[in-house]
XYZ file of C-alpha atoms in Angstrom:
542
model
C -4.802 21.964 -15.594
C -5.279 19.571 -13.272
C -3.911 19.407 -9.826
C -3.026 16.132 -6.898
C -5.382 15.360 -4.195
C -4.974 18.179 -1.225
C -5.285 16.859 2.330
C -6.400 18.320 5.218
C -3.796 19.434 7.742
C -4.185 17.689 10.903
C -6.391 19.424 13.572
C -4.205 20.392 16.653
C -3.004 18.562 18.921
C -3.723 19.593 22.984
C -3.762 17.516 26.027
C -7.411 17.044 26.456
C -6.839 16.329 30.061
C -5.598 20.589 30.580
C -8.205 22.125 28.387
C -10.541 21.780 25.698
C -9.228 23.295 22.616
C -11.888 26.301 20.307
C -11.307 26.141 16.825
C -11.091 29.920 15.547
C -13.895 29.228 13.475
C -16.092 29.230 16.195
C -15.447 32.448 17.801
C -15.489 34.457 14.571
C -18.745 35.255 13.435
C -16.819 36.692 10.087
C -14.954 33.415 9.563
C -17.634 31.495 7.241
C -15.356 31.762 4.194
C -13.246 29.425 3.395
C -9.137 30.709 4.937
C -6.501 31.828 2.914
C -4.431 29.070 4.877
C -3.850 27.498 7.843
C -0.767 28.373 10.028
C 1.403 26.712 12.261
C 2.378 29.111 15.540
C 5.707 28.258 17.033
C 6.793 29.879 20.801
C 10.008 30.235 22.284
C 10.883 32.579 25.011
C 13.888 34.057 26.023
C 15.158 35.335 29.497
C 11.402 34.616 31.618
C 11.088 35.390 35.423
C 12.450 32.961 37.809
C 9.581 32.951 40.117
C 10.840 29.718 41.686
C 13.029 29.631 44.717
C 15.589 26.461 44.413
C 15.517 26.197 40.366
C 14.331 28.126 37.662
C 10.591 28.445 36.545
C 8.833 25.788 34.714
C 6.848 27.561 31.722
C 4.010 27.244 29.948
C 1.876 28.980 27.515
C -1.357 29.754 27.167
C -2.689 30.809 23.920
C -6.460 32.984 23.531
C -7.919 34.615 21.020
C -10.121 37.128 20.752
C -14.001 37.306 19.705
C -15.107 39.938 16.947
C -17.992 41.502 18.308
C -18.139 41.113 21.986
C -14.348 41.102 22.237
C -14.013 37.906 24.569
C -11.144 36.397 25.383
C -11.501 32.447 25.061
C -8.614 30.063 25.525
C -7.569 28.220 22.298
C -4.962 26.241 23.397
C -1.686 25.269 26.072
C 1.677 24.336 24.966
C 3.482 21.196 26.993
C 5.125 22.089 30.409
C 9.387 22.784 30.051
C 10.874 21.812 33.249
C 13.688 23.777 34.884
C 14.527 26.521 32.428
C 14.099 30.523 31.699
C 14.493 30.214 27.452
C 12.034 27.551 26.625
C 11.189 26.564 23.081
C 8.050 25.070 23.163
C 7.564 21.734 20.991
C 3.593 21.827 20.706
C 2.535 24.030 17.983
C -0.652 26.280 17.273
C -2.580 25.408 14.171
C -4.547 28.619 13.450
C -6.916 29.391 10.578
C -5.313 32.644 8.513
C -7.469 35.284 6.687
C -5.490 38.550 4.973
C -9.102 40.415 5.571
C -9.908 39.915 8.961
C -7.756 41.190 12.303
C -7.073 38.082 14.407
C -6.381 39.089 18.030
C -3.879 36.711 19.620
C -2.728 36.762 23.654
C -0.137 34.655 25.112
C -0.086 34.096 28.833
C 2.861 32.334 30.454
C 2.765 30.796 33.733
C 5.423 29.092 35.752
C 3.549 25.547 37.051
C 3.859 24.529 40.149
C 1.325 21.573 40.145
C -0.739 19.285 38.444
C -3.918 21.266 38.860
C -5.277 22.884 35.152
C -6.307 25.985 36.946
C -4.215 28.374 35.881
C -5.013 30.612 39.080
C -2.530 27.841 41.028
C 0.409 28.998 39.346
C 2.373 32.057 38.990
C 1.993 34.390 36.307
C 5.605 35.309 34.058
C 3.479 37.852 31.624
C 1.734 38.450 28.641
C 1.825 39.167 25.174
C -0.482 40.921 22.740
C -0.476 40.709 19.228
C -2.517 39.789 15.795
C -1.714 36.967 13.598
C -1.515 39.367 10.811
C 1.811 40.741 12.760
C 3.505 37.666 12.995
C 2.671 36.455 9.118
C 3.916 40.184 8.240
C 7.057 39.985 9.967
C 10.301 39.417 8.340
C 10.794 35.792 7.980
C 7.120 35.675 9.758
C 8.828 35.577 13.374
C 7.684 38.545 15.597
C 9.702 39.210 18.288
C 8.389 41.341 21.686
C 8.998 42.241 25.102
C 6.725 40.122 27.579
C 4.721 42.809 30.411
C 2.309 42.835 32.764
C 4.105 42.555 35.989
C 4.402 46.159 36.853
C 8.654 46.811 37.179
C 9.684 43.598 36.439
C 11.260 42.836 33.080
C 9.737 39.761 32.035
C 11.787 38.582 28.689
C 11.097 38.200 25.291
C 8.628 36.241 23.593
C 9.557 34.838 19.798
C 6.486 34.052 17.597
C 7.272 32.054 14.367
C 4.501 31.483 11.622
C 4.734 28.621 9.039
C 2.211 27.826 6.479
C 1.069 24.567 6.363
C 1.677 23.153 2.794
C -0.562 20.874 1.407
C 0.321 19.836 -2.225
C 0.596 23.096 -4.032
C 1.671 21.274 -7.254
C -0.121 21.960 -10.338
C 0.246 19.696 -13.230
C 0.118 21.606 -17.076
C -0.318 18.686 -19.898
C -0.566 18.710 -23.294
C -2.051 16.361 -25.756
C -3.229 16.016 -29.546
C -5.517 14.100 -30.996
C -5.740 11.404 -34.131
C -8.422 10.342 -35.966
C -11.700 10.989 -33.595
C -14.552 10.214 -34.629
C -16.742 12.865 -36.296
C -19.490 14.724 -34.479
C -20.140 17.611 -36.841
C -22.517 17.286 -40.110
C -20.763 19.882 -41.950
C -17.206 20.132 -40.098
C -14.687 18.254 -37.693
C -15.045 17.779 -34.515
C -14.330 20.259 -31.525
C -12.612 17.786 -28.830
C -12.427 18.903 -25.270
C -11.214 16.428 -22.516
C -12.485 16.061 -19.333
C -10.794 14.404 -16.245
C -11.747 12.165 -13.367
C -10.352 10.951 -10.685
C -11.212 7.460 -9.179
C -12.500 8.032 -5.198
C -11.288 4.555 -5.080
C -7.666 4.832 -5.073
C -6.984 8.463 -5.900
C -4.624 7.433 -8.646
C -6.535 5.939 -11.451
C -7.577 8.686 -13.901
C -10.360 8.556 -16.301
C -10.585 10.845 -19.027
C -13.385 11.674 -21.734
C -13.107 13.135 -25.015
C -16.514 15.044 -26.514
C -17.201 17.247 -29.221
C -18.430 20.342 -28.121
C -21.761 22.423 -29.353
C -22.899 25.619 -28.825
C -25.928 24.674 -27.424
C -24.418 22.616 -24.004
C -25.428 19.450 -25.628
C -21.876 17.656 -26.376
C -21.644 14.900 -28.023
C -19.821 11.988 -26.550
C -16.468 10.620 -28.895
C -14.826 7.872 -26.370
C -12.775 7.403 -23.092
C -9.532 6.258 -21.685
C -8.144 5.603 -18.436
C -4.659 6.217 -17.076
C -2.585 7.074 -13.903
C -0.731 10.122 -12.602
C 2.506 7.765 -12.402
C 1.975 7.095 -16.274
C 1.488 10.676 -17.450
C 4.244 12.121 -15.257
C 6.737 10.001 -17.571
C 5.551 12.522 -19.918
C 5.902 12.175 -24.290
C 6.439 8.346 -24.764
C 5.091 5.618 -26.132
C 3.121 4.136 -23.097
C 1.354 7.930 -22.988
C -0.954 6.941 -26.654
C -4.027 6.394 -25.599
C -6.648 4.885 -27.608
C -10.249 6.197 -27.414
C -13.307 3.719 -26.799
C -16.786 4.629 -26.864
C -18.109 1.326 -25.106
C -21.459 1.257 -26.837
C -19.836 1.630 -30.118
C -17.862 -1.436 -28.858
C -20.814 -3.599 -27.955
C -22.591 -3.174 -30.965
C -20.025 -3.325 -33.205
C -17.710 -6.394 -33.783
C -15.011 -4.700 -35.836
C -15.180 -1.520 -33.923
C -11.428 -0.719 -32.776
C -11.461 2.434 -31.733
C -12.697 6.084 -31.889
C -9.227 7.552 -32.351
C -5.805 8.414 -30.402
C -5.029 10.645 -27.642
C -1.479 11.650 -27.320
C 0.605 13.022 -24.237
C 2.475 15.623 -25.945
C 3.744 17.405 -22.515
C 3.530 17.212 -18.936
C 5.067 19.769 -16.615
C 4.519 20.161 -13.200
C 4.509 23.834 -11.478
C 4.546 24.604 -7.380
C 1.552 27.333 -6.818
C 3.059 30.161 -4.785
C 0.386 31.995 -2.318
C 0.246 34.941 -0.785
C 2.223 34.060 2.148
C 4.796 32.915 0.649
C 5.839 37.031 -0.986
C 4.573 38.093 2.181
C 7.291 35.751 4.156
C 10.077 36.627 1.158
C 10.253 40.167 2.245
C 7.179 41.693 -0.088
C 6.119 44.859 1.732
C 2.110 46.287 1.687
C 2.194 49.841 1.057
C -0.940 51.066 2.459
C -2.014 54.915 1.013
C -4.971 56.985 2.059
C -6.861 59.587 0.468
C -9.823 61.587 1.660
C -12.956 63.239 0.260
C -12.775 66.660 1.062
C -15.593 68.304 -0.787
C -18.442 70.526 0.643
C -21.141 68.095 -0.217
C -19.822 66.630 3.178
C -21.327 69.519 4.983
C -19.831 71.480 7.390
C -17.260 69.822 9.955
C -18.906 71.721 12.422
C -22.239 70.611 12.319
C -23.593 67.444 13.464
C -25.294 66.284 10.240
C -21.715 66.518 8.464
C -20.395 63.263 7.335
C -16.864 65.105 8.713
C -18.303 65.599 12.329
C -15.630 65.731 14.666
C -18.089 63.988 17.397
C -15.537 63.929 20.737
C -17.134 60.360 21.667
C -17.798 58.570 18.659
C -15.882 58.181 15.363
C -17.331 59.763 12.040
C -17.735 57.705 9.142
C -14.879 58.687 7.776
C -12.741 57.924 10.779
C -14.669 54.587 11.519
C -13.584 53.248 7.874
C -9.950 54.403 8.031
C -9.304 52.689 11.324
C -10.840 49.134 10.163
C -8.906 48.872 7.139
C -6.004 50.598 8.541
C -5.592 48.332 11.387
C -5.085 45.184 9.293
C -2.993 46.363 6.230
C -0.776 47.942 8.781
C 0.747 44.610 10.241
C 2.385 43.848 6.239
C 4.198 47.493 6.531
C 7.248 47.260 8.339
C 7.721 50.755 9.136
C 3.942 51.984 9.694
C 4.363 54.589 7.618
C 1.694 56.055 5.854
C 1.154 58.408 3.226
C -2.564 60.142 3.727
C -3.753 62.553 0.909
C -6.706 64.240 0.734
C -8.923 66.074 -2.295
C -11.450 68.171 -3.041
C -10.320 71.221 -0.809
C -9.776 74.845 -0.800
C -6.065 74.794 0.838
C -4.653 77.957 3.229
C -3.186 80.615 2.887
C -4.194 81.465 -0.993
C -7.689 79.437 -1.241
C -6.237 76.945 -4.296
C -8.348 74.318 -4.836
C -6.764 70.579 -4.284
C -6.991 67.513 -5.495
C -4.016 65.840 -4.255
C -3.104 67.407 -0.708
C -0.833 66.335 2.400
C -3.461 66.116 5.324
C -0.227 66.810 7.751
C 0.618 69.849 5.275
C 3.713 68.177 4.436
C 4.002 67.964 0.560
C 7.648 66.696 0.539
C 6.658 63.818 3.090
C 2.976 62.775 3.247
C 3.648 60.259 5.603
C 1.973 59.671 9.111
C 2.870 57.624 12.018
C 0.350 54.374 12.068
C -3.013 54.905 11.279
C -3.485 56.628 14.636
C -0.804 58.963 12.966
C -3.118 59.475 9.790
C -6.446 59.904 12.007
C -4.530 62.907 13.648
C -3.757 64.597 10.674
C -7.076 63.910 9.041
C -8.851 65.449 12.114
C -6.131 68.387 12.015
C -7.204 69.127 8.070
C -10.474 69.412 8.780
C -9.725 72.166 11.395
C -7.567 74.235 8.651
C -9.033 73.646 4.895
C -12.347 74.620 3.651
C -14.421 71.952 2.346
C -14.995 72.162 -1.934
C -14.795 70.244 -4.667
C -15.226 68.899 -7.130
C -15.062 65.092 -6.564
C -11.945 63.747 -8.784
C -10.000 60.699 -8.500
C -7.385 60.523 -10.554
C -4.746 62.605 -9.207
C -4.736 60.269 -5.953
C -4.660 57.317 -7.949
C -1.874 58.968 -10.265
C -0.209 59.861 -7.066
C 0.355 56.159 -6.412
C 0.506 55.073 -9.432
C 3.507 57.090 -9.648
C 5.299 54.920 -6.809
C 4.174 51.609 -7.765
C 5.334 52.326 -11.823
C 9.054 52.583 -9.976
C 8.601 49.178 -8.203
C 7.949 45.948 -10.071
C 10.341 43.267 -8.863
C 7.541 42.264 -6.291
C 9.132 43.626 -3.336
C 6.143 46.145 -2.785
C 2.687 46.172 -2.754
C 0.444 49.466 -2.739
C -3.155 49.355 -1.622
C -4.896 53.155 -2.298
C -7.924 53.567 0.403
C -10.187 56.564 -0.885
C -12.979 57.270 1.278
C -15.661 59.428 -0.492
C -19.003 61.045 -0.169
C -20.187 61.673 -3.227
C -20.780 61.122 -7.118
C -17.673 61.321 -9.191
C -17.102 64.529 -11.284
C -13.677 63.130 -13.336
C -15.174 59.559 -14.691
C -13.522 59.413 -17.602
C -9.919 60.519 -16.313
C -10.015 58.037 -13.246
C -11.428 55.026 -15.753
C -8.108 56.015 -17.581
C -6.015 55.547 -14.421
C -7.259 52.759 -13.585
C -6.728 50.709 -16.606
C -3.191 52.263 -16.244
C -2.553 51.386 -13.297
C -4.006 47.518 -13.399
C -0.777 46.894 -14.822
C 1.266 47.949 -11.695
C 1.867 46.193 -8.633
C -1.548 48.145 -6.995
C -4.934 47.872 -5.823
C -7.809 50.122 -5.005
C -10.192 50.389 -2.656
C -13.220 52.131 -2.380
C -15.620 53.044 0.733
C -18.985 55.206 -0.132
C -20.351 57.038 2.786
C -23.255 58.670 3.342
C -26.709 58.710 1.562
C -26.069 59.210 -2.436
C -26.225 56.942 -4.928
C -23.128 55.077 -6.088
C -24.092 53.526 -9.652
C -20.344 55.318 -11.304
C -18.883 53.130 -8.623
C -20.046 49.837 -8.956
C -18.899 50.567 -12.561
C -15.642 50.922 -11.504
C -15.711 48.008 -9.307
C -15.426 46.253 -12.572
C -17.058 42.619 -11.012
C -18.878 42.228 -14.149
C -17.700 44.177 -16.911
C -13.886 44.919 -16.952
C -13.268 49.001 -16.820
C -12.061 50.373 -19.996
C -10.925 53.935 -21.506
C -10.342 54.615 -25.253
C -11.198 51.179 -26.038
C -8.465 49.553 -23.807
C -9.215 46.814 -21.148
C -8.035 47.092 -17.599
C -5.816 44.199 -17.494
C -6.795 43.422 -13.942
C -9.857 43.907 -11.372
C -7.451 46.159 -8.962
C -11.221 48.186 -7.700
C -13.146 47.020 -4.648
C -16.127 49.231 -4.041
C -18.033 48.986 -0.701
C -20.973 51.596 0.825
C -20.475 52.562 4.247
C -24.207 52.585 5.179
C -24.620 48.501 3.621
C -22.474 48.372 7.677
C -23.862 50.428 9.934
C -25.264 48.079 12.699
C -28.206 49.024 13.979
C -27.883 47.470 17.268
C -24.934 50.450 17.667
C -22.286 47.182 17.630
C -19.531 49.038 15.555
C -16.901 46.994 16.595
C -18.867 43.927 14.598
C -19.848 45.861 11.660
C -16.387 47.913 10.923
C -14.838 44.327 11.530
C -17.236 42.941 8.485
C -16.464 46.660 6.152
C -12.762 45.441 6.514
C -13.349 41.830 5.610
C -15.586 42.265 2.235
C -12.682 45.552 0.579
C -9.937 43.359 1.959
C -11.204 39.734 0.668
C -9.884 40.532 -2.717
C -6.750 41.943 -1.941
C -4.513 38.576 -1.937
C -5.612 37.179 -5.453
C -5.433 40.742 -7.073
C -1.615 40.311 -5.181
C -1.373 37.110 -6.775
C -2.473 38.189 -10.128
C -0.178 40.740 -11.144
C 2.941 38.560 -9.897
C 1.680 35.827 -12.003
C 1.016 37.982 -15.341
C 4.649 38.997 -14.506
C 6.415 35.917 -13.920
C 7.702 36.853 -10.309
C 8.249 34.174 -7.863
C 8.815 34.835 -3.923
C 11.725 35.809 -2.894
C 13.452 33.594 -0.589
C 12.390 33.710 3.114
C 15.187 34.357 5.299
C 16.807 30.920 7.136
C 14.076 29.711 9.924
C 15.560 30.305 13.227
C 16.766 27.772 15.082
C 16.551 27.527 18.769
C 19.325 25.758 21.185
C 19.183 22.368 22.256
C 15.838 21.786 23.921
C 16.291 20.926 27.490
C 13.876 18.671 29.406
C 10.125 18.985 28.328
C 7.039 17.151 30.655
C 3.087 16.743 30.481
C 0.809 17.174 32.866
């Protein structure tokens, strides 16, 4: 497969002479990896306060974004200046890098100017807005809609937030080709041809391509070249697409040489790659599950060794990894409702032991209010089950495998979060689910806390050697296994290190996404029509 030159997207574009612009990349100490994408932030604002006495304000906004660890706010950015008016849609744009992994912190301050002076202390303040980029991506359509505050009893309006992906060429070009007569490489056989492309840096259009015989030992033996052109293959099975093979030494030494056989263009198709984005702006919903270790080798709640400590100033372990990931999948899940299970526990009023329990007691309807929601009813389970075991898997993993089995049109998602202490007791049952459910619309992540060992689940990570049961294959990596303790930040900055837990069990979560709606053939739905603001009234610079 081989794919068009990609170019950059151009950097943004602010008036040098207002501020200087920071990239994202360099207040994120996470953001070394390479984005997902790059996204173009629209504004527009709807009903702002007239702060001016003879006409009506003249906006601007100004866009900041939030470091990681010391949680600074540093300016990124200033749209242009709309004269006169109380609905502005701003023209200028914010080009911001995009990672599915990582919570990106966004505020947007509006002023109304009332000079030339770049200090924004000399003009009045209309309000703010605070929200992640994840929020805006994971609305519908990717436009986020919210009330402007901070001017005590004032209502300050509405701000609009639009995100657009910025599409370099996506298309993918699938060819086909046979061969005639090649030269032969092989003492005892034919030849085993394998072509490999170029692309001139020249002109970015000329395209060479060698033919070889491959060996088993990485020594393959040269059979010939040919050049050609995108424009000429993309008129696909004809004859101006028969190529003939040269080897030029053969040619130099050899006055009758011709040639070392034929290539032929048998096919040429050309496919759009879809990204993650683009299910997530169709209407695709994340479905975001939880499920908790509840077994005794925790140690009592009570107790301050306990991996379960309810410590009243400082999150547990448990709580600290629940609110990172939680946090981010949460913006792709309209309604913020979670399901939160937990296992391993002795359950009131009878003493039957659990594997697959409602931490808000609520068989029927597992589901909790945000993640704050789920960290209330996980601290409200510990108060009222008694800690047990043993340490199985699968019925959590059934439990959502259950729901995704019912939903494979793409429209949802389901991520399963188990947070656990301690070795696996069911191996061979959860090895089973999981190859099951690799062929559902699900992934799995896993956080180890505390001091054991975690060998059974790196195997089930499945990084190097696919999972299997009963001699069958998982047909995707859906597992993401991650110990707690390889982020516990010794300097006591847990803001930085929970930030870099949800980055590394999230990272994978898009092209597992991807994966399954490829193996299935399902494109994005639609995204809904891109809204279109009124007639722009008069816009200035200053």
């Amino acid at each position: 497969m081989w794919a068009p030159d990609k170019s950059a997207a151009p950097p943004p574009k602010m008036d040098s002479r207002y501020t200087s612009t920071a990239g994202i990349g360099d207040l994120n100490q996470l953001s070394a990896a390479i984005p997902a994408t790059r996204v173009e932030v629209s504004v527009s604002c709807r009903n702002l306060l007239d702060r001016d006495t003879f006409s009506k304000s003249d906006p601007i906004c100004v866009l900041y974004v939030q470091g990681v660890g010391n949680k600074e706010w540093r300016e990124f950015g200033r749209t242009e200046v709309i004269d006169n008016t109380l609905n502005p849609d701003f023209v200028r744009k914010f080009i911001l890098d995009y990672f599915f992994e990582e919570r990106e912190n966004l505020r947007f301050d509006l002023y109304d100017v009332d000079s030339k002076s770049p200090n924004l202390s000399k003009h009045d303040f209309l309000g703010q807005v605070f929200c992640t980029l994840g929020e805006i991506v994971g609305s519908q359509g990717s436009r986020l809609e919210k009330p402007i505050v901070g001017i005590p009893g004032k209502k300050c309006g509405t701000i609009i937030l639009t995100a657009e992906e910025l599409n370099c060429c996506r298309d993918a070009v699938l060819m086909q080709f046979c061969a005639n007569k090649l030269d032969k490489k092989d003492f005892f056989g034919k030849s085993d041809p394998f072509l490999v492309f170029y692309r001139s840096n020249e002109d970015g259009r000329t395209i060479k391509v060698e033919v070889y015989d491959w060996d088993r030992d990485g020594s393959h033996d040269f059979i010939g070249e040919f050049t050609t052109s995108y424009r000429e293959l993309s008129r696909g099975q004809s004859q101006f697409n028969v190529y003939e093979v040269v080897n030029p030494k053969k040619k130099g030494k050899k006055k009758k040489y011709t040639n070392s056989g034929t290539v032929t263009l048998l096919s040429f198709l050309v496919e759009t790659e879809v990204s993650f984005l683009d299910y997530i702006k169709g209407g695709t919903q994340i479905n975001f599950t939880v499920a908790i270790d509840f077994t005794a080798s925790n140690g009592n709640p009570a107790q301050p060794t306990s991996l379960h400590y309810m410590n009243p100033y400082q999150l547990n372990a448990y709580g600290m990894a629940l609110k990172a990931v939680g946090e981010i999948v949460q913006d792709y899940d309209s309604d913020k409702m979670f399901p939160a299970l937990g296992f391993g526990a002795k359950l009131p009023p009878d003493g039957r032991i659990s594997h697959e329990f409602a931490l808000n007691g609520n068989p029927q309807n597992p589901y909790c209010d945000g993640i704050e929601g789920v960290m209330e009813a996980y601290y409200r389970s510990l108060k009222s089950v008694q800690l047990y075991g043993p340490t199985n898997f699968a019925p959590v993993i059934n439990h959502v495998a259950r729901y995704a089995s019912s939903v494979k049109d793409g429209s949802q998602y389901f991520v399963l979060l188990i947070v656990t202490d301690g070795v696996i007791s069911d191996m061979a049952q959860t090895k089973e689910s999981i190859v099951n459910a690799s062929k559902l619309p699900m992934s799995i992540i896993i956080v180890g806390v505390g001091p054991a060992e975690f060998d059974a689940m790196v195997e089930l990570d499945g990084d190097d050697v696919r999972v299997s049961s009963r001699g069958k294959y998982a047909e995707r990596d859906i597992v993401q296994f991650v110990p707690f303790r390889d982020y516990i930040d010794r300097s006591g900055n847990h803001i930085l290190s929970m930030a870099r837990l949800a980055k590394d069990v999230l990272a994978e979560i898009p092209e597992q996404f991807l994966s399954y709606m490829r193996a299935r053939g399902i494109k994005p739905s639609p995204a809904p029509p891109p809204y279109t603001p009124p007639t722009h009234v008069l816009q200035t610079q200053i």
